[in-house]
């Protein structure tokens, strides 16, 4: 049975058999039986990691170990509030840190991300609005037609699903609800390019 450890662009935790391209960490969120509690983070260093690192293997949701979270791709991880891991992705982390507004330390970046990604005490995603035309490729929005999370790429908006992106829609016009937090938007504006799922690369946009 699938575990409830896939994170969506809206910050929800779901159970799905679909495989993701990246793993993440927010601390220990599960109990000894592998069940999630109400908490959705235990620290501010929300990282996005590679699936395999130096040949190590982990038992998923082992008692007393951090909860392994998974994402369709890096753009989803950024929308959910994560950033590249400095340990398993040091080059990506340095590029992201430099592009995210000139911060010098991971702790400063994590604090800035947390202010813009999370609503304290209620464990919810913080969102904002912006003009669609001002948003960079790689950002996630809620489509104004039906609130589907969509990845912006050029003139297209790619609808998210746990197993990949659907056929592209036209990028909506006007003001939209943005899921990707501001420091990550800054990094995208400044040239950081997240790794995308193969369905985004084959969408013809």
PDB file of C-alpha atoms in Angstrom:
ATOM      1  CA  UNK A   1       0.000   0.000   0.000  1.00  0.00           C
ATOM      2  CA  UNK A   2       1.333   3.428  -0.946  1.00  0.00           C
ATOM      3  CA  UNK A   3       2.533   5.613   1.911  1.00  0.00           C
ATOM      4  CA  UNK A   4       1.300   9.173   2.429  1.00  0.00           C
ATOM      5  CA  UNK A   5       4.647  10.746   1.614  1.00  0.00           C
ATOM      6  CA  UNK A   6       4.248  12.360  -1.827  1.00  0.00           C
ATOM      7  CA  UNK A   7       4.120  16.168  -1.606  1.00  0.00           C
ATOM      8  CA  UNK A   8       2.115  18.117  -4.180  1.00  0.00           C
ATOM      9  CA  UNK A   9       2.669  21.720  -5.369  1.00  0.00           C
ATOM     10  CA  UNK A  10      -0.100  22.821  -2.981  1.00  0.00           C
ATOM     11  CA  UNK A  11       1.808  21.382  -0.035  1.00  0.00           C
ATOM     12  CA  UNK A  12      -0.590  18.473   0.486  1.00  0.00           C
ATOM     13  CA  UNK A  13       0.714  15.030   1.457  1.00  0.00           C
ATOM     14  CA  UNK A  14      -0.887  12.241  -0.585  1.00  0.00           C
ATOM     15  CA  UNK A  15      -0.479   8.491  -1.106  1.00  0.00           C
ATOM     16  CA  UNK A  16       0.221   7.426  -4.683  1.00  0.00           C
ATOM     17  CA  UNK A  17       1.910   4.550  -6.501  1.00  0.00           C
ATOM     18  CA  UNK A  18       3.409   6.997  -9.012  1.00  0.00           C
ATOM     19  CA  UNK A  19       7.156   7.456  -8.751  1.00  0.00           C
ATOM     20  CA  UNK A  20       8.788  10.858  -8.234  1.00  0.00           C
ATOM     21  CA  UNK A  21      12.189  12.164  -9.355  1.00  0.00           C
ATOM     22  CA  UNK A  22      13.293  13.773  -6.059  1.00  0.00           C
ATOM     23  CA  UNK A  23      13.205  13.097  -2.321  1.00  0.00           C
ATOM     24  CA  UNK A  24      12.931  15.596   0.539  1.00  0.00           C
ATOM     25  CA  UNK A  25      13.165  16.058   4.292  1.00  0.00           C
ATOM     26  CA  UNK A  26      11.371  18.213   6.895  1.00  0.00           C
ATOM     27  CA  UNK A  27      12.184  16.131   9.964  1.00  0.00           C
ATOM     28  CA  UNK A  28      10.361  13.268  11.705  1.00  0.00           C
ATOM     29  CA  UNK A  29       6.667  13.518  10.843  1.00  0.00           C
ATOM     30  CA  UNK A  30       5.592   9.883  11.355  1.00  0.00           C
ATOM     31  CA  UNK A  31       5.076   7.643  14.371  1.00  0.00           C
ATOM     32  CA  UNK A  32       6.517   4.195  15.109  1.00  0.00           C
ATOM     33  CA  UNK A  33       3.849   2.642  12.872  1.00  0.00           C
ATOM     34  CA  UNK A  34       4.715   4.868   9.912  1.00  0.00           C
ATOM     35  CA  UNK A  35       1.595   7.008  10.200  1.00  0.00           C
ATOM     36  CA  UNK A  36       1.743  10.771   9.738  1.00  0.00           C
ATOM     37  CA  UNK A  37       0.545  13.067  12.495  1.00  0.00           C
ATOM     38  CA  UNK A  38      -0.806  16.585  12.120  1.00  0.00           C
ATOM     39  CA  UNK A  39       2.601  18.274  11.867  1.00  0.00           C
ATOM     40  CA  UNK A  40       3.968  18.975   8.413  1.00  0.00           C
ATOM     41  CA  UNK A  41       7.445  20.116   9.454  1.00  0.00           C
ATOM     42  CA  UNK A  42       9.796  19.837  12.427  1.00  0.00           C
ATOM     43  CA  UNK A  43      12.536  22.226  11.317  1.00  0.00           C
ATOM     44  CA  UNK A  44      13.067  24.963   8.733  1.00  0.00           C
ATOM     45  CA  UNK A  45      15.647  23.214   6.546  1.00  0.00           C
ATOM     46  CA  UNK A  46      13.245  21.819   3.964  1.00  0.00           C
ATOM     47  CA  UNK A  47      15.568  20.209   1.425  1.00  0.00           C
ATOM     48  CA  UNK A  48      15.146  18.586  -1.973  1.00  0.00           C
ATOM     49  CA  UNK A  49      17.470  15.613  -2.451  1.00  0.00           C
ATOM     50  CA  UNK A  50      18.490  13.130  -5.120  1.00  0.00           C
ATOM     51  CA  UNK A  51      16.941   9.677  -4.871  1.00  0.00           C
ATOM     52  CA  UNK A  52      20.297   7.926  -4.563  1.00  0.00           C
ATOM     53  CA  UNK A  53      23.388   9.251  -2.775  1.00  0.00           C
ATOM     54  CA  UNK A  54      26.693   7.373  -2.509  1.00  0.00           C
ATOM     55  CA  UNK A  55      24.927   4.018  -2.700  1.00  0.00           C
ATOM     56  CA  UNK A  56      23.105   4.465   0.632  1.00  0.00           C
ATOM     57  CA  UNK A  57      19.816   2.688   1.290  1.00  0.00           C
ATOM     58  CA  UNK A  58      17.085   3.649   3.765  1.00  0.00           C
ATOM     59  CA  UNK A  59      14.081   1.876   5.203  1.00  0.00           C
ATOM     60  CA  UNK A  60      11.150   4.224   4.515  1.00  0.00           C
ATOM     61  CA  UNK A  61       9.613   5.837   7.592  1.00  0.00           C
ATOM     62  CA  UNK A  62      11.805   3.907  10.013  1.00  0.00           C
ATOM     63  CA  UNK A  63      11.111   4.697  13.701  1.00  0.00           C
ATOM     64  CA  UNK A  64      13.123   7.680  14.894  1.00  0.00           C
ATOM     65  CA  UNK A  65      14.383   8.581  11.397  1.00  0.00           C
ATOM     66  CA  UNK A  66      13.310  11.514   9.285  1.00  0.00           C
ATOM     67  CA  UNK A  67      10.245  11.080   7.073  1.00  0.00           C
ATOM     68  CA  UNK A  68      11.220  10.562   3.449  1.00  0.00           C
ATOM     69  CA  UNK A  69       9.109  12.828   1.246  1.00  0.00           C
ATOM     70  CA  UNK A  70       8.906  12.614  -2.545  1.00  0.00           C
ATOM     71  CA  UNK A  71       8.180  15.049  -5.387  1.00  0.00           C
ATOM     72  CA  UNK A  72       7.305  14.620  -9.045  1.00  0.00           C
ATOM     73  CA  UNK A  73      10.197  16.964  -9.918  1.00  0.00           C
ATOM     74  CA  UNK A  74      12.189  19.892  -8.591  1.00  0.00           C
ATOM     75  CA  UNK A  75       9.662  22.532  -9.671  1.00  0.00           C
ATOM     76  CA  UNK A  76       7.070  20.803  -7.476  1.00  0.00           C
ATOM     77  CA  UNK A  77       9.564  20.716  -4.597  1.00  0.00           C
ATOM     78  CA  UNK A  78      10.208  24.454  -4.954  1.00  0.00           C
ATOM     79  CA  UNK A  79       6.468  25.185  -5.013  1.00  0.00           C
ATOM     80  CA  UNK A  80       6.042  23.139  -1.832  1.00  0.00           C
ATOM     81  CA  UNK A  81       8.720  25.252  -0.146  1.00  0.00           C
ATOM     82  CA  UNK A  82      11.863  23.142  -0.484  1.00  0.00           C
ATOM     83  CA  UNK A  83      15.318  24.122  -1.771  1.00  0.00           C
ATOM     84  CA  UNK A  84      18.295  22.073  -3.068  1.00  0.00           C
ATOM     85  CA  UNK A  85      20.130  20.023  -0.438  1.00  0.00           C
ATOM     86  CA  UNK A  86      23.643  21.306   0.263  1.00  0.00           C
ATOM     87  CA  UNK A  87      24.909  17.805   1.060  1.00  0.00           C
ATOM     88  CA  UNK A  88      23.783  15.659  -1.870  1.00  0.00           C
ATOM     89  CA  UNK A  89      23.365  18.517  -4.395  1.00  0.00           C
ATOM     90  CA  UNK A  90      26.097  21.018  -3.451  1.00  0.00           C
ATOM     91  CA  UNK A  91      26.459  22.595  -6.896  1.00  0.00           C
ATOM     92  CA  UNK A  92      22.714  23.103  -7.283  1.00  0.00           C
ATOM     93  CA  UNK A  93      22.528  24.482  -3.748  1.00  0.00           C
ATOM     94  CA  UNK A  94      25.258  27.054  -4.428  1.00  0.00           C
ATOM     95  CA  UNK A  95      23.588  28.147  -7.668  1.00  0.00           C
ATOM     96  CA  UNK A  96      20.220  28.415  -5.954  1.00  0.00           C
ATOM     97  CA  UNK A  97      21.620  30.340  -2.980  1.00  0.00           C
ATOM     98  CA  UNK A  98      23.355  32.827  -5.278  1.00  0.00           C
ATOM     99  CA  UNK A  99      20.225  33.283  -7.415  1.00  0.00           C
ATOM    100  CA  UNK A 100      17.805  33.621  -4.491  1.00  0.00           C
ATOM    101  CA  UNK A 101      18.808  37.142  -3.590  1.00  0.00           C
ATOM    102  CA  UNK A 102      22.397  37.228  -2.396  1.00  0.00           C
ATOM    103  CA  UNK A 103      21.984  35.426   0.944  1.00  0.00           C
ATOM    104  CA  UNK A 104      25.228  33.934   2.251  1.00  0.00           C
ATOM    105  CA  UNK A 105      24.107  31.060   4.481  1.00  0.00           C
ATOM    106  CA  UNK A 106      21.659  28.185   4.294  1.00  0.00           C
ATOM    107  CA  UNK A 107      20.079  29.305   7.571  1.00  0.00           C
ATOM    108  CA  UNK A 108      19.285  32.739   6.150  1.00  0.00           C
ATOM    109  CA  UNK A 109      17.722  31.152   3.062  1.00  0.00           C
ATOM    110  CA  UNK A 110      15.659  28.738   5.168  1.00  0.00           C
ATOM    111  CA  UNK A 111      14.380  31.571   7.349  1.00  0.00           C
ATOM    112  CA  UNK A 112      13.406  33.639   4.297  1.00  0.00           C
ATOM    113  CA  UNK A 113      11.683  30.652   2.705  1.00  0.00           C
ATOM    114  CA  UNK A 114       9.784  29.816   5.871  1.00  0.00           C
ATOM    115  CA  UNK A 115       8.365  33.325   6.167  1.00  0.00           C
ATOM    116  CA  UNK A 116       6.890  33.047   2.675  1.00  0.00           C
ATOM    117  CA  UNK A 117       5.942  29.360   2.407  1.00  0.00           C
ATOM    118  CA  UNK A 118       4.186  28.432   5.656  1.00  0.00           C
ATOM    119  CA  UNK A 119       1.433  29.641   7.968  1.00  0.00           C
ATOM    120  CA  UNK A 120       2.604  28.819  11.515  1.00  0.00           C
ATOM    121  CA  UNK A 121       0.552  26.696  13.894  1.00  0.00           C
ATOM    122  CA  UNK A 122      -1.977  25.652  11.264  1.00  0.00           C
ATOM    123  CA  UNK A 123       0.510  23.720   9.069  1.00  0.00           C
ATOM    124  CA  UNK A 124      -0.712  25.319   5.847  1.00  0.00           C
ATOM    125  CA  UNK A 125       0.934  26.653   2.713  1.00  0.00           C
ATOM    126  CA  UNK A 126       1.199  30.441   2.431  1.00  0.00           C
ATOM    127  CA  UNK A 127       0.258  31.761  -1.013  1.00  0.00           C
ATOM    128  CA  UNK A 128       0.225  35.128  -2.731  1.00  0.00           C
ATOM    129  CA  UNK A 129      -1.030  36.685  -5.951  1.00  0.00           C
ATOM    130  CA  UNK A 130       0.836  38.219  -8.870  1.00  0.00           C
ATOM    131  CA  UNK A 131       0.359  39.132 -12.503  1.00  0.00           C
ATOM    132  CA  UNK A 132       0.823  35.989 -14.565  1.00  0.00           C
ATOM    133  CA  UNK A 133       2.974  37.784 -17.135  1.00  0.00           C
ATOM    134  CA  UNK A 134       5.548  38.674 -14.458  1.00  0.00           C
ATOM    135  CA  UNK A 135       6.125  35.091 -13.305  1.00  0.00           C
ATOM    136  CA  UNK A 136       9.174  33.093 -14.448  1.00  0.00           C
ATOM    137  CA  UNK A 137       9.246  29.688 -16.081  1.00  0.00           C
ATOM    138  CA  UNK A 138       9.264  26.989 -13.412  1.00  0.00           C
ATOM    139  CA  UNK A 139       6.768  28.745 -11.129  1.00  0.00           C
ATOM    140  CA  UNK A 140       3.560  27.070 -10.016  1.00  0.00           C
ATOM    141  CA  UNK A 141       0.139  28.721  -9.924  1.00  0.00           C
ATOM    142  CA  UNK A 142      -3.451  27.693  -9.331  1.00  0.00           C
ATOM    143  CA  UNK A 143      -5.241  27.933 -12.654  1.00  0.00           C
ATOM    144  CA  UNK A 144      -8.065  30.477 -12.293  1.00  0.00           C
ATOM    145  CA  UNK A 145     -10.464  28.264 -14.251  1.00  0.00           C
ATOM    146  CA  UNK A 146     -10.504  25.276 -11.878  1.00  0.00           C
ATOM    147  CA  UNK A 147      -7.725  25.773  -9.275  1.00  0.00           C
ATOM    148  CA  UNK A 148      -5.579  23.022 -10.818  1.00  0.00           C
ATOM    149  CA  UNK A 149      -1.888  23.465  -9.911  1.00  0.00           C
ATOM    150  CA  UNK A 150      -0.050  24.364 -13.122  1.00  0.00           C
ATOM    151  CA  UNK A 151       3.615  24.746 -14.021  1.00  0.00           C
ATOM    152  CA  UNK A 152       4.330  27.859 -16.087  1.00  0.00           C
ATOM    153  CA  UNK A 153       6.538  27.342 -19.143  1.00  0.00           C
ATOM    154  CA  UNK A 154       6.602  30.084 -21.749  1.00  0.00           C
ATOM    155  CA  UNK A 155       3.073  30.751 -22.960  1.00  0.00           C
ATOM    156  CA  UNK A 156       1.825  27.467 -21.479  1.00  0.00           C
ATOM    157  CA  UNK A 157       0.519  26.243 -18.142  1.00  0.00           C
ATOM    158  CA  UNK A 158       1.086  22.510 -17.591  1.00  0.00           C
ATOM    159  CA  UNK A 159      -1.511  20.871 -15.298  1.00  0.00           C
ATOM    160  CA  UNK A 160       0.051  18.829 -12.493  1.00  0.00           C
ATOM    161  CA  UNK A 161      -0.897  15.244 -11.647  1.00  0.00           C
ATOM    162  CA  UNK A 162       1.004  12.812  -9.393  1.00  0.00           C
ATOM    163  CA  UNK A 163       2.212  10.788 -12.400  1.00  0.00           C
ATOM    164  CA  UNK A 164       3.148  13.750 -14.605  1.00  0.00           C
ATOM    165  CA  UNK A 165       1.952  16.846 -16.439  1.00  0.00           C
ATOM    166  CA  UNK A 166      -1.124  16.937 -18.648  1.00  0.00           C
ATOM    167  CA  UNK A 167      -1.594  18.617 -22.034  1.00  0.00           C
ATOM    168  CA  UNK A 168      -0.575  22.280 -21.932  1.00  0.00           C
ATOM    169  CA  UNK A 169      -3.147  25.030 -21.467  1.00  0.00           C
ATOM    170  CA  UNK A 170      -2.608  28.659 -22.461  1.00  0.00           C
ATOM    171  CA  UNK A 171      -0.925  30.669 -19.732  1.00  0.00           C
ATOM    172  CA  UNK A 172      -3.727  32.536 -17.953  1.00  0.00           C
ATOM    173  CA  UNK A 173      -3.864  36.302 -18.136  1.00  0.00           C
ATOM    174  CA  UNK A 174      -4.141  38.757 -15.277  1.00  0.00           C
ATOM    175  CA  UNK A 175      -3.664  38.127 -11.570  1.00  0.00           C
ATOM    176  CA  UNK A 176      -3.203  34.546 -10.389  1.00  0.00           C
ATOM    177  CA  UNK A 177      -2.604  32.673  -7.129  1.00  0.00           C
ATOM    178  CA  UNK A 178       1.070  31.731  -6.846  1.00  0.00           C
ATOM    179  CA  UNK A 179       2.269  28.628  -4.976  1.00  0.00           C
ATOM    180  CA  UNK A 180       6.046  29.015  -5.371  1.00  0.00           C
ATOM    181  CA  UNK A 181       7.414  31.147  -2.482  1.00  0.00           C
ATOM    182  CA  UNK A 182       9.120  34.441  -3.226  1.00  0.00           C
ATOM    183  CA  UNK A 183      12.797  33.455  -2.621  1.00  0.00           C
ATOM    184  CA  UNK A 184      12.372  30.595  -5.092  1.00  0.00           C
ATOM    185  CA  UNK A 185      10.657  32.928  -7.580  1.00  0.00           C
ATOM    186  CA  UNK A 186      13.661  35.235  -7.252  1.00  0.00           C
ATOM    187  CA  UNK A 187      15.993  32.324  -7.983  1.00  0.00           C
ATOM    188  CA  UNK A 188      13.947  31.397 -11.052  1.00  0.00           C
ATOM    189  CA  UNK A 189      13.940  35.025 -12.245  1.00  0.00           C
ATOM    190  CA  UNK A 190      17.738  35.068 -11.837  1.00  0.00           C
ATOM    191  CA  UNK A 191      18.311  32.008 -13.984  1.00  0.00           C
ATOM    192  CA  UNK A 192      18.014  28.966 -11.729  1.00  0.00           C
ATOM    193  CA  UNK A 193      16.522  26.132 -13.784  1.00  0.00           C
ATOM    194  CA  UNK A 194      14.809  23.341 -11.829  1.00  0.00           C
ATOM    195  CA  UNK A 195      14.991  19.759 -13.073  1.00  0.00           C
ATOM    196  CA  UNK A 196      11.642  18.913 -14.648  1.00  0.00           C
ATOM    197  CA  UNK A 197       9.792  15.629 -15.054  1.00  0.00           C
ATOM    198  CA  UNK A 198      10.014  14.036 -18.486  1.00  0.00           C
ATOM    199  CA  UNK A 199       6.327  14.834 -19.132  1.00  0.00           C
ATOM    200  CA  UNK A 200       7.140  18.538 -18.940  1.00  0.00           C
ATOM    201  CA  UNK A 201      10.019  18.126 -21.351  1.00  0.00           C
ATOM    202  CA  UNK A 202       7.813  16.299 -23.868  1.00  0.00           C
ATOM    203  CA  UNK A 203       4.813  18.609 -23.650  1.00  0.00           C
ATOM    204  CA  UNK A 204       5.853  20.497 -26.769  1.00  0.00           C
ATOM    205  CA  UNK A 205       6.261  23.912 -25.120  1.00  0.00           C
TER     206      UNK A 205
END
